[in-house]
Coordinates of C-alpha atoms and ligand atoms in Angstrom, one line a residue:
M1 CA -42.9 45.7 24.0
T2 CA -45.3 43.7 21.8
D3 CA -48.2 42.3 23.8
L4 CA -48.1 38.5 23.2
R5 CA -50.7 36.6 25.2
S6 CA -50.4 33.2 23.5
I7 CA -47.2 31.8 22.0
L8 CA -47.0 28.6 19.9
V9 CA -43.6 27.0 20.6
T10 CA -42.7 24.3 18.1
G11 CA -40.2 21.7 19.4
G12 CA -41.0 22.8 22.9
A13 CA -40.4 19.3 24.3
G14 CA -36.8 19.3 23.1
F15 CA -33.7 20.8 24.7
I16 CA -33.7 24.5 23.8
G17 CA -37.5 24.7 23.2
A18 CA -38.3 23.4 26.7
N19 CA -35.9 25.8 28.3
F20 CA -37.5 28.6 26.3
V21 CA -41.0 27.6 27.5
R22 CA -39.7 27.9 31.1
H23 CA -38.1 31.3 30.3
V24 CA -41.3 32.6 28.9
L25 CA -43.4 31.4 31.9
D26 CA -40.8 33.0 34.3
H27 CA -40.4 36.3 32.5
T28 CA -43.8 37.1 30.8
D29 CA -47.5 36.7 31.4
A30 CA -48.0 34.8 28.2
S31 CA -49.4 31.3 27.9
V32 CA -47.7 28.7 25.7
V33 CA -48.9 25.9 23.5
V34 CA -46.1 23.4 22.6
L35 CA -46.4 21.7 19.3
D36 CA -44.1 18.7 19.3
K37 CA -44.0 15.3 17.5
L38 CA -42.1 13.7 20.5
T39 CA -39.5 12.2 18.3
Y40 CA -36.6 10.3 20.0
A41 CA -35.4 13.9 20.9
G42 CA -38.6 15.1 22.5
D43 CA -39.7 14.1 26.0
R44 CA -43.0 15.1 27.7
R45 CA -41.3 14.7 31.1
T46 CA -39.2 17.8 30.2
L47 CA -42.3 19.9 30.6
E48 CA -43.4 18.3 33.9
G49 CA -44.2 20.6 36.8
L50 CA -45.1 23.6 34.6
S51 CA -48.4 25.4 35.2
P52 CA -51.2 23.4 33.3
T53 CA -53.2 26.7 32.9
R54 CA -50.2 28.4 31.1
C55 CA -48.6 25.5 29.3
R56 CA -50.2 22.8 27.1
L57 CA -48.6 20.2 25.0
V58 CA -50.1 19.2 21.6
V59 CA -48.4 16.1 20.1
G60 CA -48.2 16.7 16.4
D61 CA -46.1 17.0 13.3
I62 CA -45.1 20.5 11.9
A63 CA -45.1 18.9 8.5
D64 CA -48.9 18.2 8.8
A65 CA -50.7 21.1 7.3
T66 CA -54.0 20.5 9.2
T67 CA -52.4 20.3 12.6
V68 CA -50.3 23.3 12.0
D69 CA -53.2 25.4 10.7
E70 CA -55.3 24.5 13.7
Q71 CA -52.6 25.5 16.2
V72 CA -51.3 28.6 14.4
S73 CA -54.8 30.1 14.0
G74 CA -55.2 30.4 17.8
C75 CA -51.9 32.1 18.7
D76 CA -50.3 35.6 18.6
A77 CA -46.8 34.4 17.7
V78 CA -44.9 31.3 16.7
V79 CA -41.4 30.6 17.9
H80 CA -40.1 27.8 15.7
F81 CA -37.6 25.4 17.4
A82 CA -38.8 22.1 16.0
A83 CA -36.1 20.4 13.9
E84 CA -34.1 17.3 13.4
S85 CA -31.0 18.8 15.1
H86 CA -28.1 16.3 15.1
N87 CA -25.4 16.4 12.4
D88 CA -24.3 12.8 12.9
N89 CA -27.9 11.5 12.4
S90 CA -28.1 13.6 9.2
L91 CA -25.1 11.8 7.9
A92 CA -26.7 8.4 8.6
D93 CA -30.2 9.3 7.2
P94 CA -30.9 12.8 5.8
S95 CA -34.5 12.1 4.9
P96 CA -36.3 13.2 8.2
F97 CA -34.1 16.4 8.1
V98 CA -35.6 17.4 4.7
Q99 CA -39.1 16.5 5.9
T100 CA -39.1 18.3 9.2
N101 CA -36.6 21.2 8.7
V102 CA -37.7 22.2 5.1
I103 CA -41.3 20.9 4.7
G104 CA -42.2 21.5 8.3
T105 CA -41.0 25.1 8.1
F106 CA -42.8 25.6 4.8
Q107 CA -46.1 24.5 6.4
L108 CA -45.6 26.9 9.3
L109 CA -44.9 29.8 7.0
E110 CA -48.0 29.1 5.0
A111 CA -50.1 29.0 8.2
V112 CA -48.6 32.3 9.6
R113 CA -49.2 33.9 6.2
R114 CA -52.9 32.8 6.2
H115 CA -53.5 34.0 9.8
G116 CA -51.2 37.1 9.9
V117 CA -49.3 35.7 12.9
R118 CA -45.8 36.9 14.0
F119 CA -43.1 34.3 13.4
H120 CA -39.6 33.8 14.8
H121 CA -37.4 31.2 13.2
V122 CA -34.7 29.6 15.4
S123 CA -31.7 28.7 13.3
T124 CA -28.0 27.9 13.5
D125 CA -24.6 29.4 12.8
E126 CA -23.8 26.2 10.8
V127 CA -25.6 27.7 7.8
Y128 CA -22.4 29.8 7.3
G129 CA -20.2 26.7 7.0
D130 CA -16.9 26.8 8.9
L131 CA -13.9 29.0 9.4
E132 CA -10.2 27.9 9.4
L133 CA -8.7 27.3 12.8
D134 CA -6.2 30.1 12.5
D135 CA -8.6 32.6 10.8
P136 CA -9.3 35.5 13.1
S137 CA -12.6 36.4 11.5
R138 CA -16.1 35.5 12.8
F139 CA -19.5 35.0 11.3
T140 CA -21.7 38.1 10.8
E141 CA -25.2 38.6 9.4
S142 CA -23.7 39.2 6.0
T143 CA -21.5 36.1 5.8
P144 CA -22.5 34.0 2.7
Y145 CA -24.3 30.7 3.3
R146 CA -22.1 27.7 2.8
P147 CA -23.6 24.7 4.8
S148 CA -21.6 21.5 5.0
S149 CA -23.8 18.8 6.3
P150 CA -27.4 17.6 5.4
Y151 CA -28.5 19.1 8.7
S152 CA -27.0 22.5 8.1
A153 CA -28.2 22.5 4.4
T154 CA -31.8 21.9 5.5
K155 CA -31.5 24.7 8.1
A156 CA -30.1 27.0 5.5
G157 CA -33.0 26.0 3.2
S158 CA -35.5 26.9 6.0
D159 CA -33.8 30.3 6.5
H160 CA -34.2 31.1 2.8
L161 CA -37.9 30.1 2.9
V162 CA -38.4 32.5 5.8
R163 CA -36.7 35.4 4.0
A164 CA -38.7 34.7 0.8
W165 CA -42.0 34.6 2.7
T166 CA -41.1 37.8 4.4
R167 CA -40.3 39.6 1.2
S168 CA -42.9 38.1 -1.1
F169 CA -45.9 37.8 1.2
G170 CA -45.1 40.3 4.0
V171 CA -44.9 37.6 6.7
Q172 CA -43.8 39.3 10.0
A173 CA -40.7 37.2 10.6
T174 CA -37.3 37.4 12.3
I175 CA -34.5 34.9 12.2
S176 CA -31.8 34.1 14.8
N177 CA -28.6 32.0 14.1
C178 CA -27.0 30.8 17.3
S179 CA -23.9 28.9 18.1
N180 CA -23.5 25.7 20.2
N181 CA -25.8 25.5 23.3
Y182 CA -25.2 23.7 26.6
G183 CA -27.2 23.3 29.7
P184 CA -29.9 21.1 31.3
Y185 CA -32.2 18.8 29.3
Q186 CA -29.8 18.4 26.3
H187 CA -30.0 15.0 24.7
V188 CA -27.2 12.6 25.5
E189 CA -26.3 12.2 21.8
K190 CA -24.8 15.7 21.9
F191 CA -21.1 16.3 22.7
I192 CA -21.2 17.8 26.3
P193 CA -24.0 15.5 27.7
R194 CA -22.5 12.5 26.0
Q195 CA -19.1 13.0 27.7
I196 CA -20.6 13.9 31.1
T197 CA -22.8 10.8 31.1
N198 CA -19.9 8.6 29.8
V199 CA -17.8 9.7 32.8
I200 CA -20.7 9.0 35.2
D201 CA -20.8 5.5 33.6
G202 CA -17.1 5.0 34.0
V203 CA -16.6 5.2 30.2
R204 CA -13.8 7.4 28.7
P205 CA -15.0 10.5 26.7
R206 CA -14.7 10.2 22.9
L207 CA -13.2 13.0 20.8
Y208 CA -13.7 13.0 17.1
G209 CA -10.4 13.2 15.1
A210 CA -7.7 15.1 16.9
G211 CA -10.2 17.1 19.1
A212 CA -9.0 20.3 17.5
N213 CA -12.4 21.5 16.1
V214 CA -13.6 24.7 17.7
R215 CA -17.2 25.5 18.8
D216 CA -18.5 28.8 20.3
W217 CA -20.4 27.7 23.4
I218 CA -23.3 29.6 24.9
H219 CA -25.6 28.7 27.8
V220 CA -29.1 27.8 26.7
D221 CA -30.6 30.5 29.0
D222 CA -28.6 33.2 27.3
H223 CA -29.8 31.9 23.9
N224 CA -33.4 31.9 25.0
A225 CA -33.2 35.4 26.6
A226 CA -32.0 36.7 23.2
V227 CA -34.8 34.9 21.4
L228 CA -37.5 36.4 23.6
Q229 CA -35.9 39.9 23.1
I230 CA -35.9 39.4 19.3
L231 CA -39.5 38.2 19.4
T232 CA -40.7 41.2 21.4
R233 CA -38.4 44.0 20.2
G234 CA -36.6 42.8 17.1
R235 CA -37.0 44.4 13.7
I236 CA -39.2 42.5 11.2
G237 CA -37.1 41.0 8.4
Q238 CA -33.9 41.2 10.4
T239 CA -31.5 38.3 11.1
Y240 CA -29.7 38.3 14.5
L241 CA -26.6 36.2 15.3
I242 CA -26.5 34.9 18.8
G243 CA -23.2 34.0 20.5
A244 CA -21.4 34.7 23.8
D245 CA -17.7 34.8 22.8
G246 CA -17.3 31.2 24.1
E247 CA -14.8 29.7 21.6
K248 CA -13.1 26.5 22.8
N249 CA -11.7 23.5 21.0
N250 CA -13.3 20.1 21.8
R251 CA -10.2 18.8 23.6
E252 CA -10.3 21.8 26.1
V253 CA -14.0 21.1 26.8
V254 CA -13.4 17.4 27.5
E255 CA -10.4 18.2 29.7
M256 CA -12.5 20.6 31.7
I257 CA -15.3 18.0 32.1
L258 CA -12.8 15.4 33.3
D259 CA -11.2 17.9 35.7
V260 CA -14.5 19.1 37.2
M261 CA -15.6 15.4 37.5
G262 CA -12.3 14.6 39.4
Q263 CA -10.7 12.5 36.6
P264 CA -7.3 12.8 35.0
R265 CA -7.5 15.4 32.2
D266 CA -6.1 13.0 29.6
A267 CA -8.5 10.1 30.3
Y268 CA -10.2 10.3 26.9
D269 CA -10.0 8.4 23.6
L270 CA -9.7 9.8 20.1
V271 CA -12.2 8.2 17.7
T272 CA -13.1 8.1 14.0
D273 CA -13.7 11.7 12.8
R274 CA -17.2 12.9 11.6
A275 CA -17.4 13.1 7.8
G276 CA -17.1 16.6 6.5
H277 CA -16.5 17.8 10.1
D278 CA -16.7 21.7 10.3
L279 CA -13.5 23.1 11.7
R280 CA -14.5 26.2 13.6
Y281 CA -17.6 28.3 14.3
A282 CA -17.4 31.8 15.8
I283 CA -20.1 34.4 16.1
D284 CA -20.0 38.2 16.1
A285 CA -23.1 39.2 18.0
T286 CA -22.6 43.0 17.7
T287 CA -26.0 43.6 16.1
L288 CA -27.9 41.8 18.9
R289 CA -25.8 43.5 21.6
T290 CA -26.0 47.1 20.2
E291 CA -29.6 47.0 18.8
L292 CA -31.3 45.1 21.6
G293 CA -28.9 45.6 24.5
W294 CA -28.6 41.8 25.0
T295 CA -25.6 40.5 27.1
P296 CA -25.0 37.0 28.2
R297 CA -25.4 36.2 31.9
Y298 CA -23.1 33.1 31.8
Q299 CA -19.7 34.6 31.2
D300 CA -17.8 31.8 33.1
F301 CA -17.8 28.7 31.0
R302 CA -16.3 26.5 33.7
A303 CA -19.0 27.5 36.2
G304 CA -21.8 26.9 33.6
L305 CA -20.3 23.5 32.8
A306 CA -20.0 22.6 36.5
A307 CA -23.7 23.5 37.0
T308 CA -24.6 21.4 33.9
I309 CA -22.5 18.4 35.3
D310 CA -24.4 18.7 38.6
W311 CA -27.7 18.7 36.7
Y312 CA -26.8 15.4 34.9
R313 CA -25.7 13.9 38.1
T314 CA -28.9 14.8 39.8
N315 CA -31.2 14.0 37.0
E316 CA -30.1 10.5 35.9
A317 CA -33.7 9.3 35.7
W318 CA -34.2 11.9 32.9
W319 CA -31.3 10.8 30.6
R320 CA -30.8 7.2 31.5
P321 CA -33.5 5.7 29.3
Q322 CA -31.8 7.3 26.2
K323 CA -28.2 6.4 27.0
A324 CA -27.7 2.8 25.8
A325 CA -29.6 3.3 22.5
T326 CA -27.6 6.4 21.8
E327 CA -24.3 4.6 22.3
R328 CA -25.5 1.7 20.1
K329 CA -26.3 4.2 17.4
Y330 CA -22.7 5.5 17.5
A331 CA -21.3 2.0 17.4
A332 CA -23.5 1.0 14.5
A333 CA -22.3 4.1 12.6
G334 CA -18.8 2.7 12.8
E335 CA -17.3 4.8 15.6
R336 CA -14.1 3.2 16.9
P337 CA -11.1 4.4 19.0
L338 CA -8.0 5.5 17.1
S339 CA -5.9 6.3 20.2
G340 CA -6.1 6.2 23.9
E341 CA -6.8 3.2 26.1
G342 CA -9.8 2.0 24.0
A343 CA -7.5 1.5 20.9
R344 CA -5.1 -0.8 22.8
Ligands
NAD401 P1 -33.7 18.9 20.0 O1 -33.3 17.8 19.0 O2 -33.2 18.7 21.4 O3 -35.2 19.1 20.0 C1 -36.0 19.2 18.8 C2 -37.5 19.0 19.2 O4 -38.2 19.1 18.0 C3 -37.8 17.7 19.8 O5 -38.7 17.9 20.9 C4 -38.6 16.9 18.7 O6 -39.5 16.0 19.2 C5 -39.2 18.1 18.0 N1 -39.5 17.7 16.6 C6 -38.7 17.1 15.7 N2 -39.3 16.9 14.5 C7 -40.6 17.4 14.7 C8 -41.7 17.5 13.8 N3 -41.7 17.1 12.6 N4 -42.8 18.1 14.3 C9 -42.9 18.6 15.6 N5 -41.8 18.5 16.4 C10 -40.7 17.9 16.0 O7 -33.1 20.2 19.3 P2 -32.4 21.5 20.0 O8 -31.0 21.3 20.2 O9 -33.3 21.9 21.2 O10 -32.6 22.6 18.8 C11 -33.8 23.3 18.7 C12 -33.6 24.3 17.6 O11 -32.5 25.1 17.8 C13 -33.4 23.6 16.2 O12 -34.1 24.3 15.2 C14 -31.9 23.8 16.0 O13 -31.6 23.8 14.6 C15 -31.6 25.1 16.6 N6 -30.3 25.3 17.2 C16 -29.7 24.4 18.1 C17 -28.5 24.7 18.6 C18 -27.8 23.7 19.6 O14 -26.7 23.9 20.0 N7 -28.5 22.6 20.0 C19 -27.8 25.8 18.3 C20 -28.4 26.7 17.4 C21 -29.6 26.5 16.8
DAU402 O1 -23.5 25.4 16.0 C1 -24.8 25.1 16.3 C2 -25.1 23.6 16.2 O2 -24.4 23.0 17.3 C3 -26.6 23.3 16.2 O3 -27.1 23.8 15.0 C4 -26.8 21.8 16.2 O4 -28.2 21.5 16.3 C5 -26.1 21.2 17.5 O5 -26.2 19.8 17.5 C6 -24.6 21.6 17.4 O6 -23.9 21.0 16.3 P1 -22.5 20.3 16.5 O7 -22.3 19.3 15.4 O8 -21.4 21.4 16.6 O9 -22.7 19.7 17.9 P2 -22.3 18.3 18.6 O10 -22.7 18.3 20.0 O11 -22.8 17.1 17.8 O12 -20.7 18.3 18.5 C7 -19.9 19.3 19.0 C8 -18.5 19.1 18.6 O13 -18.0 17.9 19.3 C9 -18.3 18.8 17.2 O14 -17.0 19.3 16.7 C10 -18.2 17.3 17.1 C11 -17.5 16.9 18.4 N1 -17.9 15.6 19.0 C12 -19.2 15.3 19.1 C13 -19.6 14.1 19.7 C14 -21.1 13.8 19.9 C15 -16.9 14.8 19.6 O15 -15.7 15.1 19.5 N2 -17.3 13.6 20.2 C16 -18.6 13.3 20.3 O16 -18.9 12.2 20.9

């Protein structure tokens, strides 16, 4: 296993990055520097309680060359989570997506190239576009890129930059493309936490369109265990798809949330669909499983979901400050009920 003493984690105050920091502190002896701009999606409270001798937060922008050079020069590896991550926001204003996801990744690549630092790029299955609902196939490492939204197009662009810097300049990089994550510390704008916190607030969950779109759910800890294995044992230049065989349509997920929370399973509203809404994502993680021996620990989605619901019930102080502004953003984007009680 590669000996990594100091890891720079970009976006480490966000959902997956912060869970990754905890995973690294729990499973290795490495120390971590988090580089995070603390956008609306980043929260320093998410890192509270972590050892100050092993984890330090630097507030800064990955698109700022000077900041990036300073932080990259002192570390053994960079794990790059920082991004604008929400599809709906990218439809309202794509500009920060291009700036952070493309220019930010470019600045990091230039810095790791200058300093000879190992780089792992965290990306998404959305770069492959979508599959038909009745198509039995799944995404593999050789599926052609076909991104649909401004978000996924900028992530696809960042993946291409990483591959070009690896081939042209010998940067020591790996890439992972993961499916939809759930778990603690996810922003309330995202599907699962939005519906859990709606139910807590006595508001009916909101399904886009007919609720038939399929996502391939994975617990954030399983994603992060895979990222750490790829960082320490992955082949340079290789792309790994990360997924846990967790396909569910959105209606099934909402019904399960309502059921676990003691509500009638049909107590949701159908609302305006997302423009260009990808139909289905599905990951074939054979390379990761066979090459690195990774297997997901969270095989029971209902149990993982119930634990996540408990977390949001117990940690209202963490998400409450974001909730009203998030719902105002959806209302301003024109979201309105098409069926269900809200439409009457
Ligand atoms: P998030 O929105 O919860 O967190 C993103 C973090 O990046 C925040 O802390 C934010 O402050 C920080 N950030 C944003 N712009 C920055 C900038 N210019 N400079 C420095 N920091 C900045 O996102 P997430 O859901 O944790 O996703 C993390 C990464 O994982 C992203 O790259 C995303 O594309 C990828 N990913 C997410 C999922 C998912 O289901 N959420 C699945 C696959 C891949
Ligand atoms: O597949 C990986 C991607 O998963 C990541 O790259 C993204 O960063 C992450 O946000 C996620 O993208 P999605 O667009 O799939 O996630 P989101 O949580 O926004 O929505 C999940 C599904 O639920 C999607 O089909 C849209 C739908 N949805 C979403 C919201 C917020 C609803 O039906 N109602 C909602 O209120």
